[in-house]
JSON list of C-alpha atoms and ligand atoms in Angstrom, two decimals:
[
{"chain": "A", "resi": 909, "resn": "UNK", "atom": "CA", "xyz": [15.30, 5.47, -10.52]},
{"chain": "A", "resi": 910, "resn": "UNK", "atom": "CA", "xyz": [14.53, 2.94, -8.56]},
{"chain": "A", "resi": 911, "resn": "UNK", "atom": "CA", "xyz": [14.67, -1.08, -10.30]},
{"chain": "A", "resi": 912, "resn": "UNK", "atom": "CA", "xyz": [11.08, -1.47, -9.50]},
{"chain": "A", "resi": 913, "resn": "UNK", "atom": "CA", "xyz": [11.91, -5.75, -11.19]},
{"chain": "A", "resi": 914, "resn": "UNK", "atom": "CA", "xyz": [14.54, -6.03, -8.75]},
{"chain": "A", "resi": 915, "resn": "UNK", "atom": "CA", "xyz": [13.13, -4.77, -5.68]},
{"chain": "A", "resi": 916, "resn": "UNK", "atom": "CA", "xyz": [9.81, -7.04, -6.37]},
{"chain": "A", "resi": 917, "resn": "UNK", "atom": "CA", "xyz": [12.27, -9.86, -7.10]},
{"chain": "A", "resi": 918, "resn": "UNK", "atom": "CA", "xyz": [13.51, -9.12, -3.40]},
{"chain": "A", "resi": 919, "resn": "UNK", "atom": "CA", "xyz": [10.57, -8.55, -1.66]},
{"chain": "A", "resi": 920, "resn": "UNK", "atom": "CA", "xyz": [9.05, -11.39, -2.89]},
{"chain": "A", "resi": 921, "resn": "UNK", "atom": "CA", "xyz": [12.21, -13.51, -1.87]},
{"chain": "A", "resi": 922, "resn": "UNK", "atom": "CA", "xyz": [12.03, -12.02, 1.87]},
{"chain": "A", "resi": 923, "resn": "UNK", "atom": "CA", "xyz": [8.47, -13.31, 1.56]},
{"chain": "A", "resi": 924, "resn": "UNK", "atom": "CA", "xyz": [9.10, -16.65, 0.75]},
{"chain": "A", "resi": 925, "resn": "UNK", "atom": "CA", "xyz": [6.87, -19.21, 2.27]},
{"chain": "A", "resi": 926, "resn": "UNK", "atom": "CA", "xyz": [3.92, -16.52, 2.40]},
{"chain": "A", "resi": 927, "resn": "UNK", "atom": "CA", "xyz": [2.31, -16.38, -0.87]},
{"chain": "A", "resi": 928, "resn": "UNK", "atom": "CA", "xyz": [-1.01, -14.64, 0.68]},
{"chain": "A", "resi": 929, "resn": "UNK", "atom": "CA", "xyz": [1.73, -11.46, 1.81]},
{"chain": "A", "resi": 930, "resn": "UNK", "atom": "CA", "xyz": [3.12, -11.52, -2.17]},
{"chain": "A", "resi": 931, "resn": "UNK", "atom": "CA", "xyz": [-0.63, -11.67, -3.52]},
{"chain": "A", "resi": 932, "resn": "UNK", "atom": "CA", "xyz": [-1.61, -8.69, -1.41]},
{"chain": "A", "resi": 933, "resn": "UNK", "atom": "CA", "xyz": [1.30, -6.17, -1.90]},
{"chain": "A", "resi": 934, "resn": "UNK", "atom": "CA", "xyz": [1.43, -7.53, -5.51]},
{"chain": "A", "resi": 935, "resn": "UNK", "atom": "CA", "xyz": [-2.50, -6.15, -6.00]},
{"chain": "A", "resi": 936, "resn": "UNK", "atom": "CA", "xyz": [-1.68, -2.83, -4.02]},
{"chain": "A", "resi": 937, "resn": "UNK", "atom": "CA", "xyz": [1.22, -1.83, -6.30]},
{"chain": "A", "resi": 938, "resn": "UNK", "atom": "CA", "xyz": [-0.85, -2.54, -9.23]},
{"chain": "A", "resi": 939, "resn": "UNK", "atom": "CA", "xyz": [-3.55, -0.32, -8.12]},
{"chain": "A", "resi": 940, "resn": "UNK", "atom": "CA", "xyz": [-0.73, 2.28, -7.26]},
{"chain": "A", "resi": 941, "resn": "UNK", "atom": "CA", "xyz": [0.43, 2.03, -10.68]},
{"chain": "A", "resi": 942, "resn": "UNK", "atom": "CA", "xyz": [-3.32, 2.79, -12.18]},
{"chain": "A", "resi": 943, "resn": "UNK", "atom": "CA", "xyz": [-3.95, 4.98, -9.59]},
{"chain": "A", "resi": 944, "resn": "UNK", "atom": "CA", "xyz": [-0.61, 7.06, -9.64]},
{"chain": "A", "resi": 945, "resn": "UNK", "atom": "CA", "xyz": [-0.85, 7.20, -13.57]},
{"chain": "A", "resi": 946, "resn": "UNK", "atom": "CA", "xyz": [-4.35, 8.27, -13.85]},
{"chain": "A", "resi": 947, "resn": "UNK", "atom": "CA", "xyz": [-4.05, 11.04, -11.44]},
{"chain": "A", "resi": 948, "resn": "UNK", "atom": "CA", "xyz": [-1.07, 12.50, -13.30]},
{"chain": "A", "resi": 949, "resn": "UNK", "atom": "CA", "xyz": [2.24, 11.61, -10.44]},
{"chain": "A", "resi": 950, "resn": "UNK", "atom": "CA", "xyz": [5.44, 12.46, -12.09]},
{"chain": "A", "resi": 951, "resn": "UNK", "atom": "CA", "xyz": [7.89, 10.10, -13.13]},
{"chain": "A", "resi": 952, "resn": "UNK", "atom": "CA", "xyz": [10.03, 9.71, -9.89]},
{"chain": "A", "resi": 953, "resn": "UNK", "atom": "CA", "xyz": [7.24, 10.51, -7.45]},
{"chain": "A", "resi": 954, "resn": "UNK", "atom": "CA", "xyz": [5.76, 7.43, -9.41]},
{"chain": "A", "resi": 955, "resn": "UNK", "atom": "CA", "xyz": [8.42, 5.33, -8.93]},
{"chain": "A", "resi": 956, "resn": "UNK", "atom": "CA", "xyz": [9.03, 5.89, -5.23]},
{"chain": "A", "resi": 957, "resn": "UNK", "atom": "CA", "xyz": [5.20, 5.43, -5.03]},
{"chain": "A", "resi": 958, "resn": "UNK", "atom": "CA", "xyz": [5.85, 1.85, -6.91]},
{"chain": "A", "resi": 959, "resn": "UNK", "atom": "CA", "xyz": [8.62, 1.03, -5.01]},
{"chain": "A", "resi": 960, "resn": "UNK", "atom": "CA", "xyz": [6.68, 1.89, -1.51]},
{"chain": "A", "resi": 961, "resn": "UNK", "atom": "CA", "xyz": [3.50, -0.26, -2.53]},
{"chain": "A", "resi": 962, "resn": "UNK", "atom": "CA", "xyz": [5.72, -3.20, -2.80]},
{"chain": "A", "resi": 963, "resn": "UNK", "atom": "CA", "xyz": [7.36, -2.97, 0.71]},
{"chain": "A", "resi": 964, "resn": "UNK", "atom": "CA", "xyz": [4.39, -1.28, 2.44]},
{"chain": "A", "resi": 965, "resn": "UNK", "atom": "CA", "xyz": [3.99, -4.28, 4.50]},
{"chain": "A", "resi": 966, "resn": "UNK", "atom": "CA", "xyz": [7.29, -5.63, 4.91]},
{"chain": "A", "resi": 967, "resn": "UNK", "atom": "CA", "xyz": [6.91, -5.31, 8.67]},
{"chain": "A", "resi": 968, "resn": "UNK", "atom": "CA", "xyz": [4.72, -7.81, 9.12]},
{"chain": "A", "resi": 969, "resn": "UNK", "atom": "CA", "xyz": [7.09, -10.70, 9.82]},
{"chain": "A", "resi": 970, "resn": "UNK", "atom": "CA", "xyz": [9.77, -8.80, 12.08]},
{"chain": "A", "resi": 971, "resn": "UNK", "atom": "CA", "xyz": [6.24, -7.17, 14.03]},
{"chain": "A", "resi": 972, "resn": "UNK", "atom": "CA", "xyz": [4.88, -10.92, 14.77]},
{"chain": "A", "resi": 973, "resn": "UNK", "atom": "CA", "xyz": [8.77, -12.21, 15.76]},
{"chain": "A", "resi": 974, "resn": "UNK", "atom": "CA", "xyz": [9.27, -8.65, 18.26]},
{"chain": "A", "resi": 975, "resn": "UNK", "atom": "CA", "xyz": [6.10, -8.14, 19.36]},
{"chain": "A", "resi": 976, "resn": "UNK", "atom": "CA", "xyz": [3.57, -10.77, 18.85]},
{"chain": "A", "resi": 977, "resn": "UNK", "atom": "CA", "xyz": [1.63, -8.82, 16.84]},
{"chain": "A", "resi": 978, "resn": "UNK", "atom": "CA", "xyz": [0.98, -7.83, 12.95]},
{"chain": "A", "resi": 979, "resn": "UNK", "atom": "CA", "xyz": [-1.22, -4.83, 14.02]},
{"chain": "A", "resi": 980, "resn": "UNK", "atom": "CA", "xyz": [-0.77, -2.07, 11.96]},
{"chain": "A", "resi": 981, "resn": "UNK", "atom": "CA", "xyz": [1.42, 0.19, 14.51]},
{"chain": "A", "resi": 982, "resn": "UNK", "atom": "CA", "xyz": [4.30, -2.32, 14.76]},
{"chain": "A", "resi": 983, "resn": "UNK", "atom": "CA", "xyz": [4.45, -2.94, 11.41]},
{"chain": "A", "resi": 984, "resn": "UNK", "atom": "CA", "xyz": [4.77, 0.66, 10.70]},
{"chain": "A", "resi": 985, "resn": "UNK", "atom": "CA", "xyz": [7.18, 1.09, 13.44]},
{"chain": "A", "resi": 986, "resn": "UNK", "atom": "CA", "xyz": [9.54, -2.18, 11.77]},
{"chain": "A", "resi": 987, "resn": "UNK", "atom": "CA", "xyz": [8.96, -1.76, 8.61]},
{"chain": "A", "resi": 988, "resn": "UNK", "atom": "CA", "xyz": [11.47, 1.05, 7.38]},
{"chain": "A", "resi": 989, "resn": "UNK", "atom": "CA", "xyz": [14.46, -0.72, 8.94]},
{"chain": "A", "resi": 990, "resn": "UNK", "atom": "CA", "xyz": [13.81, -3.96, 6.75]},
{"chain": "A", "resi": 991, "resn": "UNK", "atom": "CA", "xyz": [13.05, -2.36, 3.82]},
{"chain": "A", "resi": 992, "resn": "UNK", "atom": "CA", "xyz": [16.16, 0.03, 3.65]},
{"chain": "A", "resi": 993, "resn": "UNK", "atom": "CA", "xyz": [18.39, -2.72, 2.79]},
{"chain": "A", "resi": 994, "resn": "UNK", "atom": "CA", "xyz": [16.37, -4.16, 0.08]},
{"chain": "A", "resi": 995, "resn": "UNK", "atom": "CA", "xyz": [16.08, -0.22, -1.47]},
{"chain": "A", "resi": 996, "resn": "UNK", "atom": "CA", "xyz": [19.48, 0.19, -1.19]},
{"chain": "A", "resi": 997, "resn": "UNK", "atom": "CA", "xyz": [20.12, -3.25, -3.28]},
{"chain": "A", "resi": 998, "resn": "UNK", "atom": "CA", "xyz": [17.41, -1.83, -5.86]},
{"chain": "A", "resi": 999, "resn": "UNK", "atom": "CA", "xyz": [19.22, 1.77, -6.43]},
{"chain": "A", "resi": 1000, "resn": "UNK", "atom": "CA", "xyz": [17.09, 3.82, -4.32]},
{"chain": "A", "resi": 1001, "resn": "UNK", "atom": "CA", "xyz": [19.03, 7.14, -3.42]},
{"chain": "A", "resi": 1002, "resn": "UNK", "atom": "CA", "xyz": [19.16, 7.95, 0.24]},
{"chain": "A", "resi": 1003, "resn": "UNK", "atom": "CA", "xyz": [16.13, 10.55, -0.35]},
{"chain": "A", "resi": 1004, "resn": "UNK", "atom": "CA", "xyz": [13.90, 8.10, -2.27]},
{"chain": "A", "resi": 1005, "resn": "UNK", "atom": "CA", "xyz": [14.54, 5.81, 0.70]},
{"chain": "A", "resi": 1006, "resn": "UNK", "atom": "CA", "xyz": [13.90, 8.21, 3.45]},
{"chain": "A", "resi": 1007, "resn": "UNK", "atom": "CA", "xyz": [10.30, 9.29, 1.70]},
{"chain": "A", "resi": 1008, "resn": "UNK", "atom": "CA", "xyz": [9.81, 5.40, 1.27]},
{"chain": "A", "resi": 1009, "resn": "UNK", "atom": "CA", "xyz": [10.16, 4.66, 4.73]},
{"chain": "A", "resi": 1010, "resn": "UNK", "atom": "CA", "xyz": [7.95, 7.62, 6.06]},
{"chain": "A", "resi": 1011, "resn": "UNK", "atom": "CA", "xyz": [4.97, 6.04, 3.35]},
{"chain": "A", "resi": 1012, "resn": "UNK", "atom": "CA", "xyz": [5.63, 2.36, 5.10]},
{"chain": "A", "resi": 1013, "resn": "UNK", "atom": "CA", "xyz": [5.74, 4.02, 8.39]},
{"chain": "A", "resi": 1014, "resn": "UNK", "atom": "CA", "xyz": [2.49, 6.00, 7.67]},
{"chain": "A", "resi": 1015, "resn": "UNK", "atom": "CA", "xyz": [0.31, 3.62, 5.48]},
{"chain": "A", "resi": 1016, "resn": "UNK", "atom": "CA", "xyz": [-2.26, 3.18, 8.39]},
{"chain": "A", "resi": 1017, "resn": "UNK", "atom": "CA", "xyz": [-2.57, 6.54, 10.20]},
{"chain": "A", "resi": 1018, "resn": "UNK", "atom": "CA", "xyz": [-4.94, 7.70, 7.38]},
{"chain": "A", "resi": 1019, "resn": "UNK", "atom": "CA", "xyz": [-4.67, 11.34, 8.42]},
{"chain": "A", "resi": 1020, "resn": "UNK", "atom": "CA", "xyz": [-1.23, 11.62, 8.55]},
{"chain": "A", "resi": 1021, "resn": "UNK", "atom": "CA", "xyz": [-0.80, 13.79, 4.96]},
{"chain": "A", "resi": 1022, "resn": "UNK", "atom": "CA", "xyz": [-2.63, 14.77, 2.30]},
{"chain": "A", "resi": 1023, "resn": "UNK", "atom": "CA", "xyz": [0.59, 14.32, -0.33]},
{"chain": "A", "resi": 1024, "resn": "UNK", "atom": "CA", "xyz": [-1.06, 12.74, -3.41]},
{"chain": "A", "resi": 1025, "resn": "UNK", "atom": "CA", "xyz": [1.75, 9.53, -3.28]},
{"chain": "A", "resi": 1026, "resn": "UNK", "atom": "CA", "xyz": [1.03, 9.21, 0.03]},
{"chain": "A", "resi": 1027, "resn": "UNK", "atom": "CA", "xyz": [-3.00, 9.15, -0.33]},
{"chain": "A", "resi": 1028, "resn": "UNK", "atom": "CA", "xyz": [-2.70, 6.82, -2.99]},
{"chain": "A", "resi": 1029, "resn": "UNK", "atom": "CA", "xyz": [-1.08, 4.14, -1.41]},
{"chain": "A", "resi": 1030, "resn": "UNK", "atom": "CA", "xyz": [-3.63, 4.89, 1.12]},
{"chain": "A", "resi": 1031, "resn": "UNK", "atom": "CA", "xyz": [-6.49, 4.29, -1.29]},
{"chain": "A", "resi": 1032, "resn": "UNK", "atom": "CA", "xyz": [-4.89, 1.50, -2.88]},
{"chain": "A", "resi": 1033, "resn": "UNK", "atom": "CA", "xyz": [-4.39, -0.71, 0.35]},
{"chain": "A", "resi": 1034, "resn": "UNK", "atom": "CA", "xyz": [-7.71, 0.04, 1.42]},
{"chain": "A", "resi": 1035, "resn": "UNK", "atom": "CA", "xyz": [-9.48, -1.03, -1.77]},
{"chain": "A", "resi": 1036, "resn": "UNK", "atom": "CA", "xyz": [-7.12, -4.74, -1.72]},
{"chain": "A", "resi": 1037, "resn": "UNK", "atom": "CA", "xyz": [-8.16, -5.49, 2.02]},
{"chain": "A", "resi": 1038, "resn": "UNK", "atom": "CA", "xyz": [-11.70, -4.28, 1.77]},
{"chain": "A", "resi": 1039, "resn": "UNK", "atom": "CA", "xyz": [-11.82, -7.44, -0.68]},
{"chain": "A", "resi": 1040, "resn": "UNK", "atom": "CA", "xyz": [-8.98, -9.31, 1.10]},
{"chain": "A", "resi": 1041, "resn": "UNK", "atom": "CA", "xyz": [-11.37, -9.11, 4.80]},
{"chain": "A", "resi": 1042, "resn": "UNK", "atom": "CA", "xyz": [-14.74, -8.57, 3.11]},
{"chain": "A", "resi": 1043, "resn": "UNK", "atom": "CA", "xyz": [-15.14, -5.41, 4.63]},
{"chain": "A", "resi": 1044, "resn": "UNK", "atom": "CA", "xyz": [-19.16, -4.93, 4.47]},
{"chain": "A", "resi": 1045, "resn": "UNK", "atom": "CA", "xyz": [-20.57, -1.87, 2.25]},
{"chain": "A", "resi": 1046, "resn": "UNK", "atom": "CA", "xyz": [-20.95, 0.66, 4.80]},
{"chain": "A", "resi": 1047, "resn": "UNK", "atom": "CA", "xyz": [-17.21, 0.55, 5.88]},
{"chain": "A", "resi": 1048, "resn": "UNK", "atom": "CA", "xyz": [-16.48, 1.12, 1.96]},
{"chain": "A", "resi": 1049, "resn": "UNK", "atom": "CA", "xyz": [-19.15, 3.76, 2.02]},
{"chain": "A", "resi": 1050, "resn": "UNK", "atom": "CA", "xyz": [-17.79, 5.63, 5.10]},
{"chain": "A", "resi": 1051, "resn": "UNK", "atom": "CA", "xyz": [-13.69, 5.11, 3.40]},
{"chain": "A", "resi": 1052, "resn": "UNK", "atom": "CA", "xyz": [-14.96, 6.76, 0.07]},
{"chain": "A", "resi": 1053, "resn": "UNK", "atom": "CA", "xyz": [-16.19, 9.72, 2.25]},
{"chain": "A", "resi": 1054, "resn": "UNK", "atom": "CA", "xyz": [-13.44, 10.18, 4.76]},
{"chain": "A", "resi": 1055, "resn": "UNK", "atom": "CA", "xyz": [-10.58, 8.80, 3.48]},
{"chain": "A", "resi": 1056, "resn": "UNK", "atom": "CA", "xyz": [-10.63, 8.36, -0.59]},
{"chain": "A", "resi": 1057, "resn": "UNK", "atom": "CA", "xyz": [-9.36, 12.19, -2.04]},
{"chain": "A", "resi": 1058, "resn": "UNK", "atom": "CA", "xyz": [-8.70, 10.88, -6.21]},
{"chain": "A", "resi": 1059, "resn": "UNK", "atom": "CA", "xyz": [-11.19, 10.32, -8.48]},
{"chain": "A", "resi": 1060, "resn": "UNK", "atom": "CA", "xyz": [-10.06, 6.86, -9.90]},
{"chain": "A", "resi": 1061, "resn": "UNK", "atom": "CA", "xyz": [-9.72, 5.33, -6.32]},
{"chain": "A", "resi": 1062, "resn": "UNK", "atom": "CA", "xyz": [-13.25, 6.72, -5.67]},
{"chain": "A", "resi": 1063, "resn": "UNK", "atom": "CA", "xyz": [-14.37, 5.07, -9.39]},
{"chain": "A", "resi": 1064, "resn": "UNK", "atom": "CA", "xyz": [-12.66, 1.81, -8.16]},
{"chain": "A", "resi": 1065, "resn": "UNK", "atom": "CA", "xyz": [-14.35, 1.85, -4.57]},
{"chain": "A", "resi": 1066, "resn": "UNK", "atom": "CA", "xyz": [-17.80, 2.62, -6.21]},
{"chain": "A", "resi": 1067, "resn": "UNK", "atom": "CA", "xyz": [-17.33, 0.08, -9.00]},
{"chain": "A", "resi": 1068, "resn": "UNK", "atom": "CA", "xyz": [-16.15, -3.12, -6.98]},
{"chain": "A", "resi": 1069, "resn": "UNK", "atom": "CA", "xyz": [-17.83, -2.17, -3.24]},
{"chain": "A", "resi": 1070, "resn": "UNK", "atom": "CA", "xyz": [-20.22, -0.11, -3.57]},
{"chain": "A", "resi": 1071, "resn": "UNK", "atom": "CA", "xyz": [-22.74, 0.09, -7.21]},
{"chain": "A", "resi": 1072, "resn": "UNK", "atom": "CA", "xyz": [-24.01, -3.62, -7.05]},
{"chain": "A", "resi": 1073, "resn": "UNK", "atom": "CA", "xyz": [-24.11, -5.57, -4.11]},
{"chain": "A", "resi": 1074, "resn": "UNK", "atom": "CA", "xyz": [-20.77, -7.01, -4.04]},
{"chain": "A", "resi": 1075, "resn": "UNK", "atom": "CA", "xyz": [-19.62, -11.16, -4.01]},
{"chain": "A", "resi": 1076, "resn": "UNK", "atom": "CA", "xyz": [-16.41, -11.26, -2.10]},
{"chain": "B", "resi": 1447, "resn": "LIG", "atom": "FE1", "xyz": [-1.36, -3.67, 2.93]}
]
């Protein structure tokens, strides 16, 4: 298994200085954690869920230094090779990396699988920066239709986005 304390420890410390980055990964793993429970993930696929939510968007700084840019294909493209040293300090076998690194690498091409993990963290990032960039009802609407597949996520989207109008 995977020291979930550790590798947030780490993460966190790569982080430093940007306490908006360690707000918003913090809030996606805790959805994955709901999210992954309530829909019934086993224990590892859990914990490599976990341990993918906190490093989805470790990218971000090495994707502004190379290219300028924190859009969501760079950081997919440099965010494995960051994260695999942190994993590797935090006990992650050399499977439970690999299937971590295809999640980071994935995490904004929203039709890339329909493996439950992998929607999850999909469905978990989506509600945190639907908040995080007041994303207006009809783009919640539209997600909940097209790219939402469990039941709590949907619940979640409806309850916070979509039921009342909603204060960001
Ligand atoms: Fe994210």
């Amino acid at each position: 298994m995977i020291d979930l304390e550790k590798l947030a420890a780490l993460a966190v410390a790569y982080d430093a200085g940007d306490a908006r980055r360690v707000q918003h990964f913090m809030k996606v793993y805790a959805f994955c954690r709901l999210l992954g429970r309530s829909e019934g993930l086993g224990e590892e696929e859990q914990n490599i869920l976990e341990a993918a939510a906190l490093l989805h968007d470790i990218g971000i700084h090495e994707a502004e230094r190379k290219h300028g840019s924190s859009g969501g294909k760079w950081q997919e493209l440099e965010g494995p090779a960051v994260a695999a040293p942190l994993l590797a300090q935090a006990g992650a076998s050399a499977a439970q990396a690999e299937k971590i690194a295809w999640l980071i690498a994935h995490h904004h091409s929203f039709d890339a699988s329909e493996d439950l993990a992998f929607r999850i963290l999909l469905e978990a990032d989506f509600l945190v920066n639907a908040y995080e960039s007041a994303l207006p009802p009809e783009a919640c609407g539209t997600a909940g239709e097209r790219v939402f597949r469990t039941e709590t996520g949907r619940s979640f989207l409806q309850k916070m986005y979509l039921e009342k109008p909603y204060k960001p």
